[in-house]
């Protein structure tokens, strides 16, 4: 039978929440044997590469925030993929039309594959804060890859969704469509190729990816995808070379930081827009009194703050190595006040709204503008996990290959899929005379992300950690969970389970059906247009994981009770 899942666990000695019971058990076992939160998070990430191969793999990247109990400081690790050196702003444009190629052709292509950052990120994070080596932390994942895991409905459905494109890529078909069809619920899925890859990685280390044979295999696969000659699908070749892997570096950065209701909220800085947009929206919301007795008004301010912050995200946030991101001003209280003055308590502003001017000169109020940029598509698929250890260290970690199934391209004989993260760039350059776009493709550039692994401190000690998958809905999901917990007085399990809505500077507010039921009419009366979010999966926003320190030493881990089949929360020593 598939392993049991529990959405809430409270206890001592450490805690973990992931989307997968095997990954959660891996992390707990590391903690029980003296490893710290960083060790446990990376071991769980490696296990997710086995059990959640369509969202987590060494063919992708991610972002990680870490609270170090010794120094009481939060650190951010950027493992985002980079584009090949040969990529240009118009690399996704069809010369025959002058328009971006169809999105489905961009997704299933070598062109969309970014240089994987996961292994470099693991290496950097372990060297800085780990206590175990990667060889040790890969062992549980190797065992599961060899032994196999029980296929649940979610794994089956994700495979079935990808069946047509998987069938066209020879090594992907051979691995993920055994017998020519998606594995049945209740069957055992094994990945001996990935087990062998992990074993060799344990011996050779991450340099094997960036300076050795594995990297050459990745570059060759992206440059010439192994497409079935009989397939009619257009699968474009990529631009990656082994030199692009040699140029990759994971980065350690200062996290974003804002104060909200007396708490310190830390997030991921650019190239992710998660920390800046969550932080700006919280700063805007902080200008208003949000009352648990009036949730409709609180939700109205949450939606309007999100709308404004997303306008600024689109205008100003990109890879800070290649574009100037006014991060300090985006997170300044003065800019937040200037933006907050645009919010009317009883009336939603017609969306899309224009970006503000984070220039350091802030008037009490400015009139709304008219220019804005269409919201770029971001796939809703990735995964998030949280870990706390007995010393009080905390990890919040997003890992991803972008779509469910990434690019659909498996490295032959290696057992893992390559990402399609470069579709997070805006694929169409702006028209002549239009405002500059900070998120166009470019050489060795990190595409903008929405991942928002978030750590909240109270008086210098961890209070909450939270994050979620969901593409550009990640930011609003994290925001809404914080709103629920801090302003509306819900406990963390209720805050995470509550129905969700997302406003990303679009004419509609997309929401789950359970949100539209109680809040649709009163919010519509204020001008919000609510529609069911299309997904995939339809009607579902995110799949969050979180934890909270209830008192010193006592931690509550929380996972989804229902969304995407539910998650898995565990503690080292259960309370009571």
XYZ file of C-alpha atoms in Angstrom:
576
model
C 0.000 0.000 0.000
C 1.110 3.599 -0.490
C 2.607 5.184 2.634
C 0.197 7.004 4.905
C 0.054 10.789 4.942
C -0.728 13.137 7.798
C -1.140 16.869 7.274
C -0.260 18.037 10.809
C 2.389 16.872 13.269
C 3.413 18.576 16.523
C 6.396 17.677 18.642
C 10.017 18.086 19.578
C 13.492 17.405 18.191
C 12.801 18.611 14.676
C 10.002 18.738 12.130
C 9.465 18.447 8.398
C 6.692 19.001 5.881
C 6.890 17.950 2.229
C 4.425 16.783 -0.409
C 5.680 13.196 -0.167
C 5.826 10.687 2.731
C 9.095 9.114 1.534
C 10.794 12.525 1.375
C 9.450 13.476 4.813
C 10.648 10.198 6.318
C 14.072 10.712 4.735
C 14.381 14.133 6.358
C 13.200 12.891 9.763
C 15.700 10.023 9.641
C 18.535 12.477 8.967
C 17.408 14.582 11.947
C 17.141 11.519 14.200
C 20.725 10.582 13.371
C 22.156 13.976 14.262
C 21.953 15.826 10.965
C 20.788 19.417 10.898
C 18.006 21.121 8.959
C 20.197 21.774 5.907
C 21.288 18.137 5.737
C 17.690 16.965 6.057
C 16.373 19.380 3.424
C 18.900 18.268 0.814
C 18.340 14.587 1.563
C 14.601 15.185 1.155
C 15.240 17.087 -2.089
C 17.203 14.139 -3.471
C 14.362 11.796 -2.517
C 11.818 14.048 -4.220
C 13.925 13.636 -7.355
C 12.906 9.977 -7.201
C 9.300 10.137 -6.003
C 8.307 13.492 -7.545
C 10.401 13.414 -10.737
C 8.035 15.694 -12.654
C 8.620 18.633 -10.307
C 11.963 17.969 -8.581
C 15.150 16.738 -10.204
C 18.852 17.419 -10.535
C 17.949 18.616 -14.019
C 16.386 21.748 -12.487
C 17.040 24.416 -9.876
C 15.490 26.298 -6.997
C 15.734 28.729 -4.117
C 16.452 28.075 -0.441
C 16.275 30.275 2.648
C 18.047 29.220 5.853
C 17.852 30.488 9.429
C 21.099 29.888 11.302
C 20.354 29.528 15.005
C 23.960 30.276 16.021
C 24.021 33.743 14.507
C 20.254 34.348 14.352
C 20.642 35.359 10.705
C 18.726 34.351 7.593
C 20.595 33.452 4.413
C 19.358 32.989 0.830
C 20.735 30.510 -1.709
C 20.014 31.055 -5.405
C 20.183 27.853 -7.455
C 18.199 29.245 -10.380
C 19.076 27.962 -13.828
C 20.882 30.219 -16.295
C 20.398 30.462 -20.034
C 23.119 29.400 -22.462
C 25.675 31.994 -23.558
C 24.240 31.859 -27.093
C 20.752 32.955 -25.987
C 19.535 36.347 -27.171
C 16.402 38.433 -26.470
C 14.779 37.092 -29.637
C 15.838 33.445 -29.294
C 12.218 32.334 -28.863
C 10.983 34.438 -31.795
C 10.102 32.736 -35.082
C 11.905 34.718 -37.826
C 9.135 33.891 -40.261
C 6.449 35.623 -38.169
C 8.342 37.989 -35.884
C 6.297 36.529 -33.030
C 7.258 34.219 -30.175
C 6.959 30.554 -31.075
C 3.841 28.771 -29.719
C 4.175 28.195 -25.999
C 3.781 24.415 -26.228
C 6.690 24.329 -28.691
C 8.780 26.395 -26.294
C 8.011 24.074 -23.375
C 8.851 20.766 -25.069
C 12.162 21.787 -26.532
C 15.864 21.896 -25.901
C 15.577 25.664 -26.326
C 13.772 25.983 -22.968
C 16.372 23.999 -20.978
C 18.396 26.134 -18.585
C 21.719 25.082 -17.077
C 20.671 23.042 -13.988
C 21.473 24.688 -10.673
C 20.322 22.147 -8.077
C 23.603 20.295 -7.558
C 25.648 23.502 -7.309
C 23.126 24.856 -4.809
C 23.306 21.691 -2.702
C 27.096 21.850 -2.757
C 27.219 25.518 -1.737
C 24.593 25.107 1.007
C 26.236 22.004 2.476
C 29.695 23.564 2.467
C 28.335 26.594 4.308
C 25.867 25.053 6.768
C 25.721 21.268 6.370
C 27.181 18.647 8.702
C 26.884 15.639 6.367
C 28.413 15.067 2.935
C 26.361 14.600 -0.210
C 27.407 10.936 -0.488
C 25.665 10.193 2.821
C 22.587 12.268 2.032
C 22.008 10.542 -1.314
C 21.782 7.045 0.215
C 18.062 7.098 1.122
C 17.142 8.303 -2.357
C 19.302 5.601 -3.965
C 17.524 2.944 -1.914
C 14.087 4.226 -2.945
C 15.083 4.495 -6.605
C 16.299 0.871 -6.547
C 13.452 -0.532 -4.449
C 10.745 1.596 -6.017
C 7.781 3.446 -4.586
C 4.055 2.900 -4.785
C 2.353 4.910 -7.509
C -0.435 7.106 -6.159
C -3.197 8.879 -8.043
C -1.240 12.125 -8.301
C 1.774 10.451 -9.929
C -0.468 8.568 -12.321
C -2.394 11.706 -13.266
C 0.765 13.759 -13.829
C 2.098 11.020 -16.096
C -1.176 10.783 -17.993
C -1.219 14.559 -18.509
C 2.216 14.289 -20.137
C 1.634 11.011 -21.968
C 1.496 12.429 -25.498
C 4.721 14.391 -25.291
C 6.519 11.740 -23.211
C 5.714 9.253 -25.944
C 7.604 11.360 -28.503
C 10.879 11.493 -26.512
C 12.476 8.032 -26.591
C 14.225 7.843 -23.162
C 11.279 9.582 -21.490
C 8.846 7.054 -22.956
C 11.033 4.141 -21.901
C 11.283 5.376 -18.309
C 7.896 6.899 -17.506
C 5.569 4.895 -19.753
C 6.512 1.298 -18.848
C 4.572 -1.067 -21.062
C 3.590 1.913 -23.191
C 1.214 3.562 -20.727
C 1.215 5.518 -17.447
C 2.007 3.316 -14.432
C -1.116 2.102 -12.654
C -2.112 3.358 -9.218
C -0.815 0.835 -6.672
C 1.997 -0.444 -8.893
C 5.652 -0.044 -7.933
C 7.725 2.402 -9.970
C 11.490 1.890 -10.016
C 14.194 4.090 -11.489
C 17.465 2.105 -11.635
C 18.987 4.665 -14.030
C 18.605 7.414 -11.435
C 19.969 5.120 -8.712
C 23.109 4.590 -10.820
C 23.363 8.319 -11.515
C 23.098 9.137 -7.805
C 25.722 6.486 -6.964
C 28.161 7.967 -9.440
C 27.335 11.460 -8.215
C 28.114 10.305 -4.664
C 31.568 9.232 -5.854
C 32.387 12.089 -8.211
C 30.617 15.018 -6.559
C 28.805 17.953 -8.213
C 31.795 18.727 -10.459
C 30.661 15.740 -12.522
C 27.726 17.928 -13.606
C 29.601 21.177 -14.165
C 33.040 20.055 -15.320
C 32.618 16.416 -16.289
C 30.797 13.734 -18.188
C 27.322 14.230 -16.770
C 27.369 17.861 -17.847
C 28.422 16.884 -21.344
C 25.497 14.439 -21.479
C 23.081 17.149 -20.307
C 24.353 19.656 -22.887
C 24.228 17.100 -25.673
C 20.668 16.071 -24.767
C 19.440 19.687 -24.669
C 21.205 20.581 -27.915
C 19.845 17.540 -29.738
C 16.724 16.176 -27.967
C 16.316 12.382 -28.439
C 13.044 12.572 -30.348
C 11.413 9.507 -31.881
C 11.999 9.813 -35.677
C 8.357 8.858 -36.197
C 7.070 11.725 -34.034
C 5.391 14.688 -35.712
C 5.884 17.035 -32.752
C 8.164 20.024 -33.312
C 10.910 19.716 -30.672
C 13.406 22.503 -31.238
C 17.103 22.018 -30.497
C 18.703 23.906 -27.640
C 21.680 26.226 -27.392
C 23.480 24.692 -24.389
C 27.134 23.681 -24.531
C 29.416 22.080 -21.914
C 30.982 25.514 -21.441
C 27.652 26.826 -20.176
C 27.695 24.249 -17.380
C 31.257 25.202 -16.524
C 30.176 28.831 -16.210
C 27.374 28.091 -13.726
C 27.601 29.297 -10.121
C 25.066 28.993 -7.308
C 24.862 32.205 -5.281
C 24.557 33.056 -1.606
C 22.689 36.333 -1.148
C 21.207 38.656 1.406
C 17.520 37.785 1.770
C 14.794 40.361 1.388
C 13.461 41.708 4.684
C 10.371 43.628 5.732
C 8.672 44.165 9.082
C 5.002 43.245 9.350
C 2.890 43.561 12.504
C 6.044 43.339 14.643
C 7.411 40.295 12.804
C 10.461 40.116 10.532
C 9.675 38.480 7.190
C 12.599 37.188 5.122
C 12.400 35.972 1.543
C 14.262 35.189 -1.646
C 15.801 38.175 -3.470
C 16.011 38.613 -7.248
C 16.386 36.701 -9.554
C 13.251 35.506 -7.753
C 10.442 38.005 -7.453
C 9.086 36.103 -4.455
C 10.733 38.069 -1.656
C 10.316 41.485 -3.268
C 6.652 41.024 -4.200
C 5.593 39.336 -0.952
C 7.481 42.044 0.925
C 6.002 44.951 -1.048
C 2.465 43.596 -0.668
C 2.944 43.132 3.087
C 4.254 46.692 3.340
C 1.147 47.947 1.524
C -1.183 45.829 3.711
C 0.596 47.147 6.792
C -0.947 50.564 6.115
C -4.409 49.166 6.910
C -6.077 47.681 9.956
C -7.174 44.176 8.996
C -9.772 42.719 11.328
C -10.616 39.038 11.729
C -14.213 40.110 12.348
C -14.386 41.546 8.832
C -12.597 39.047 6.559
C -14.144 40.435 3.367
C -12.482 43.814 3.889
C -9.194 42.127 4.820
C -9.357 40.040 1.639
C -10.160 43.152 -0.401
C -6.979 44.845 0.840
C -4.978 41.652 0.241
C -6.193 41.445 -3.360
C -5.559 45.134 -4.053
C -2.086 45.045 -2.481
C -1.247 41.990 -4.591
C -2.460 43.768 -7.724
C -0.184 46.747 -7.139
C 2.837 44.669 -6.159
C 2.471 42.512 -9.280
C 2.444 45.602 -11.485
C 5.779 46.638 -9.975
C 7.144 43.095 -10.233
C 6.499 43.055 -13.977
C 8.083 46.436 -14.525
C 11.204 46.203 -12.409
C 12.255 42.677 -11.383
C 14.687 40.556 -13.375
C 18.157 39.070 -12.995
C 20.049 41.710 -10.961
C 23.300 40.657 -12.615
C 21.984 42.011 -15.909
C 19.272 44.576 -15.113
C 19.036 47.249 -12.432
C 16.427 46.112 -9.885
C 15.426 48.912 -7.455
C 15.009 46.389 -4.641
C 15.525 48.747 -1.687
C 12.942 51.152 -3.040
C 10.439 48.407 -3.918
C 10.622 47.347 -0.258
C 10.676 50.843 1.235
C 7.842 52.009 3.527
C 7.606 55.267 1.559
C 6.910 53.477 -1.704
C 4.394 51.227 0.046
C 2.523 54.257 1.403
C 2.465 55.818 -2.046
C 1.007 52.621 -3.493
C -1.416 52.083 -0.595
C -3.009 55.472 -1.171
C -4.387 54.147 -4.455
C -6.518 51.547 -2.687
C -10.138 52.472 -2.105
C -11.793 50.640 0.816
C -15.006 49.918 -1.045
C -13.938 49.667 -4.667
C -11.451 47.482 -6.573
C -9.210 49.295 -9.038
C -9.738 48.129 -12.634
C -6.878 45.805 -13.535
C -4.320 45.819 -14.910
C -3.016 48.778 -12.940
C 0.166 50.640 -13.850
C 3.463 50.196 -12.013
C 4.563 52.815 -9.543
C 7.777 54.827 -9.481
C 10.198 53.426 -6.871
C 12.461 56.437 -7.209
C 12.900 57.556 -3.598
C 10.632 60.587 -4.037
C 7.285 59.624 -2.566
C 4.255 61.876 -2.572
C 1.368 61.258 -0.193
C -0.595 59.973 -3.162
C -0.196 59.612 -6.919
C -2.884 59.065 -9.553
C -3.129 55.623 -11.174
C -1.456 55.296 -14.561
C -2.435 53.404 -17.661
C 0.625 51.555 -18.979
C 1.292 48.014 -17.837
C 2.579 44.707 -19.159
C 0.582 41.536 -19.723
C 1.181 38.871 -17.082
C 3.582 36.290 -18.516
C 2.675 32.627 -18.168
C 4.393 30.651 -15.430
C 3.644 26.969 -14.947
C 2.026 26.137 -11.610
C 4.228 23.125 -10.956
C 7.129 22.907 -8.519
C 7.416 21.764 -4.912
C 8.301 23.199 -1.524
C 9.499 21.737 1.780
C 10.272 23.044 5.245
C 12.567 21.572 7.914
C 13.467 22.588 11.466
C 16.022 20.817 13.666
C 16.544 20.479 17.419
C 18.990 23.388 17.449
C 16.444 25.772 15.952
C 17.857 25.959 12.410
C 15.165 26.276 9.746
C 15.063 25.650 5.973
C 12.405 26.716 3.467
C 13.205 25.255 0.056
C 11.586 25.454 -3.397
C 12.927 23.022 -6.001
C 11.571 22.775 -9.536
C 11.952 21.765 -13.171
C 9.093 24.190 -14.124
C 6.157 22.332 -15.791
C 4.951 18.938 -14.610
C 7.562 16.944 -16.502
C 9.772 19.935 -17.299
C 10.859 19.964 -20.924
C 9.746 16.342 -21.277
C 13.338 15.444 -22.188
C 15.070 12.725 -20.169
C 18.853 12.457 -20.257
C 19.398 9.002 -21.795
C 20.348 6.409 -19.203
C 20.371 8.933 -16.355
C 16.796 8.712 -15.037
C 16.000 12.426 -14.716
C 14.169 15.046 -16.745
C 15.556 18.376 -17.832
C 13.838 21.631 -16.923
C 12.000 24.083 -19.159
C 12.751 27.075 -16.912
C 13.719 29.398 -19.743
C 10.030 29.716 -20.599
C 9.889 31.911 -17.462
C 11.479 34.639 -19.570
C 9.121 36.890 -21.480
C 9.485 35.286 -24.888
C 8.374 38.262 -27.010
C 10.549 41.415 -26.956
C 8.561 44.641 -26.483
C 7.603 46.725 -29.472
C 9.864 49.652 -30.413
C 9.243 52.568 -28.068
C 7.630 50.394 -25.370
C 9.124 50.298 -21.849
C 12.170 48.062 -21.429
C 11.456 44.535 -20.235
C 13.686 43.343 -17.348
C 12.864 39.686 -17.999
C 13.868 39.107 -21.615
C 16.180 36.193 -22.478
C 19.906 36.909 -22.540
C 23.302 35.260 -22.293
C 23.866 33.443 -18.971
C 20.815 35.166 -17.496
C 18.543 33.865 -14.757
C 14.848 34.019 -15.697
C 12.594 35.727 -13.180
C 10.894 33.363 -10.763
C 8.013 33.642 -8.291
C 9.348 31.099 -5.813
C 9.036 32.456 -2.300
C 10.514 30.271 0.446
C 9.748 32.509 3.420
C 10.980 32.569 7.028
C 9.334 34.742 9.679
C 11.152 35.706 12.873
C 9.809 37.098 16.122
C 12.341 38.820 18.379
C 15.177 37.276 16.404
C 13.940 33.687 16.653
C 12.003 31.650 14.088
C 8.236 31.808 14.288
C 7.051 30.549 10.872
C 8.380 29.084 7.645
C 6.162 28.737 4.601
C 6.249 28.207 0.857
C 4.370 26.565 -1.985
C 4.457 25.592 -5.640
C 2.145 27.342 -8.092
C 4.093 29.454 -10.591
C 3.107 33.102 -10.267
C 0.426 32.136 -7.697
C 3.217 31.225 -5.259
C 3.467 34.826 -4.098
C -0.235 35.251 -3.410
C -0.498 31.867 -1.672
C 2.319 32.768 0.728
C 0.718 36.182 1.261
C -2.706 34.714 1.964
C -1.345 32.152 4.434
C 0.450 34.965 6.299
C -2.745 37.058 6.228
C -4.758 34.130 7.573
C -2.300 33.375 10.352
C -1.224 36.863 11.422
C -4.238 39.075 10.706
C -7.254 36.762 10.673
C -6.232 34.736 13.708
C -6.342 31.250 12.173
C -4.005 28.605 13.515
C -1.461 27.382 10.988
C -3.360 24.244 9.843
C -6.461 26.345 9.190
C -4.444 29.124 7.542
C -2.940 26.638 5.127
C -6.124 24.689 4.404
C -8.329 27.765 3.874
C -9.628 28.353 0.312
C -7.472 30.628 -1.822
C -7.724 33.434 -4.336
C -4.993 35.045 -6.419
C -4.816 38.540 -7.891
C -1.786 39.062 -10.146
C -2.768 42.361 -11.774
C -5.239 40.664 -14.094
C -8.842 41.713 -14.808
C -10.079 38.610 -12.987
C -9.420 37.322 -9.500
C -8.832 33.604 -9.952
C -9.975 31.509 -7.006
C -10.801 28.069 -5.741
C -14.522 27.197 -5.767
C -14.555 27.006 -1.957
C -13.381 30.634 -1.854
C -15.970 31.877 -4.341
C -18.804 30.337 -2.311
C -18.582 32.552 0.805
C -16.657 35.528 -0.606
C -17.691 35.816 -4.257
C -20.732 38.057 -3.852
C -19.384 40.501 -1.238
C -16.120 40.910 -3.152
C -18.001 41.282 -6.442
C -19.933 44.117 -4.814
C -16.579 45.911 -4.464
C -15.746 45.362 -8.124
C -13.706 42.151 -8.027
C -14.391 39.681 -10.865
C -13.977 36.184 -9.483
C -13.465 33.132 -11.693
C -12.421 29.550 -10.953
C -8.688 29.124 -11.535
C -8.135 26.950 -14.600
C -5.158 25.027 -13.215
C -3.802 22.448 -13.767
C -5.293 21.006 -11.710
C -8.484 23.009 -12.208
C -9.791 24.785 -9.142
C -6.612 24.287 -7.083
C -4.060 26.922 -6.059
C -0.744 25.716 -4.667
C 0.308 22.851 -2.418
C 1.880 24.591 0.559
C 4.105 23.340 3.348
C 4.759 25.247 6.549
C 5.878 25.008 10.154
C 5.460 27.099 13.275
C 7.323 27.253 16.576
C 4.517 27.148 19.137
C 6.973 27.659 21.980
C 10.721 27.050 22.359
C 11.432 23.519 21.168
C 7.827 22.695 20.260
C 7.226 22.759 16.515
C 4.107 22.166 14.443
C 4.645 20.970 10.863
C 1.742 21.426 8.448
C 1.083 20.075 4.952
C -1.898 20.176 2.635
C -4.782 17.996 3.841
C -6.360 17.659 0.367
C -4.694 19.666 -2.435
C -2.712 17.482 -4.873
C -3.454 14.422 -2.805
C -2.272 15.879 0.485
C 1.225 16.250 1.917
C 3.216 14.682 4.734
C 4.095 16.362 8.044
C 6.320 14.577 10.568
C 8.210 15.367 13.783
C 11.085 13.548 15.484
C 9.277 13.106 18.826
C 5.499 13.644 18.805
C 4.066 15.744 21.630
C 1.817 14.038 24.126
